[in-house]
Amino acid sequence: MSRMNQENLKRFDTLLRAHLNEALPEFKGLLSSMMDGELLQGPMDEADLASARYERELALQIHYRNHRLVQEIRGALRRIENGVYGICLECGQEIGLDRLKAQPMTAVCVDCKKALEKL
Ligand SMILES: [Zn+2]
């Protein structure tokens, strides 16, 4: 069993921080544009109202997805700090470098992921 070496950890750390830097401004930008949306003034007809509602719905969906992404990235960075990155949270086995390269934020191995999806 080969432990994640420092060089790999450093690489994932850099990668995850880059992801976070990408996700955060979008996250904050959306929040403030949603706040602006609250201040919509003037009388609106049904169509305006419907499209405003639709846009808000869409913004919320993107916001939630982005929020989850930010949480996942932060979680992964925390696992690097705690020295448990690359170890499955469910079974304690190595997640494997190939899977981590494809999904750096993942916290569970392939087998556990499949098991969780069946729930
Ligand atoms: Zn597992």
mmCIF file of N, CA, C and O and ligand atoms in Angstrom, residues 88-95 107-113, ligand 1:
data_model
loop_
_atom_site.group_PDB
_atom_site.id
_atom_site.type_symbol
_atom_site.label_atom_id
_atom_site.label_comp_id
_atom_site.label_asym_id
_atom_site.label_seq_id
_atom_site.Cartn_x
_atom_site.Cartn_y
_atom_site.Cartn_z
ATOM 1 N N CYS A 88 -10.250 6.976 2.055
ATOM 2 C CA CYS A 88 -11.710 6.931 2.006
ATOM 3 C C CYS A 88 -12.320 7.177 3.388
ATOM 4 O O CYS A 88 -11.927 6.557 4.376
ATOM 5 N N LEU A 89 -13.282 8.090 3.437
ATOM 6 C CA LEU A 89 -13.928 8.427 4.705
ATOM 7 C C LEU A 89 -14.808 7.277 5.206
ATOM 8 O O LEU A 89 -15.097 7.171 6.386
ATOM 9 N N GLU A 90 -15.241 6.423 4.277
ATOM 10 C CA GLU A 90 -16.150 5.345 4.636
ATOM 11 C C GLU A 90 -15.411 4.110 5.140
ATOM 12 O O GLU A 90 -15.742 3.558 6.176
ATOM 13 N N CYS A 91 -14.411 3.688 4.367
ATOM 14 C CA CYS A 91 -13.786 2.391 4.684
ATOM 15 C C CYS A 91 -12.318 2.511 5.096
ATOM 16 O O CYS A 91 -11.715 1.532 5.535
ATOM 17 N N GLY A 92 -11.732 3.686 4.950
ATOM 18 C CA GLY A 92 -10.347 3.867 5.386
ATOM 19 C C GLY A 92 -9.294 3.363 4.419
ATOM 20 O O GLY A 92 -8.104 3.395 4.718
ATOM 21 N N GLN A 93 -9.729 2.880 3.265
ATOM 22 C CA GLN A 93 -8.777 2.426 2.243
ATOM 23 C C GLN A 93 -8.294 3.618 1.408
ATOM 24 O O GLN A 93 -8.921 4.664 1.397
ATOM 25 N N GLU A 94 -7.181 3.390 0.707
ATOM 26 C CA GLU A 94 -6.684 4.420 -0.207
ATOM 27 C C GLU A 94 -7.691 4.633 -1.344
ATOM 28 O O GLU A 94 -8.223 3.677 -1.891
ATOM 29 N N ILE A 95 -7.946 5.872 -1.675
ATOM 30 C CA ILE A 95 -8.875 6.170 -2.760
ATOM 31 C C ILE A 95 -8.217 5.868 -4.107
ATOM 32 O O ILE A 95 -8.873 5.427 -5.043
ATOM 33 N N ALA A 107 -14.097 12.212 -1.456
ATOM 34 C CA ALA A 107 -13.739 11.802 -0.100
ATOM 35 C C ALA A 107 -13.957 10.310 0.111
ATOM 36 O O ALA A 107 -13.683 9.786 1.181
ATOM 37 N N VAL A 108 -14.464 9.636 -0.917
ATOM 38 C CA VAL A 108 -14.702 8.196 -0.782
ATOM 39 C C VAL A 108 -14.140 7.437 -1.985
ATOM 40 O O VAL A 108 -14.001 7.995 -3.068
ATOM 41 N N CYS A 109 -13.824 6.165 -1.781
ATOM 42 C CA CYS A 109 -13.280 5.339 -2.859
ATOM 43 C C CYS A 109 -14.411 4.910 -3.814
ATOM 44 O O CYS A 109 -15.588 5.109 -3.518
ATOM 45 N N VAL A 110 -14.030 4.314 -4.916
ATOM 46 C CA VAL A 110 -15.013 3.915 -5.930
ATOM 47 C C VAL A 110 -16.056 2.959 -5.350
ATOM 48 O O VAL A 110 -17.251 3.132 -5.576
ATOM 49 N N ASP A 111 -15.586 1.973 -4.601
ATOM 50 C CA ASP A 111 -16.501 0.967 -4.055
ATOM 51 C C ASP A 111 -17.535 1.590 -3.123
ATOM 52 O O ASP A 111 -18.726 1.283 -3.210
ATOM 53 N N CYS A 112 -17.066 2.475 -2.243
ATOM 54 C CA CYS A 112 -17.983 3.112 -1.296
ATOM 55 C C CYS A 112 -18.932 4.058 -2.017
ATOM 56 O O CYS A 112 -20.103 4.161 -1.664
ATOM 57 N N LYS A 113 -18.427 4.734 -3.008
ATOM 58 C CA LYS A 113 -19.265 5.627 -3.805
ATOM 59 C C LYS A 113 -20.429 4.842 -4.415
ATOM 60 O O LYS A 113 -21.574 5.255 -4.359
HETATM 61 ZN ZN ZN B 1 -14.167 3.245 0.683
#
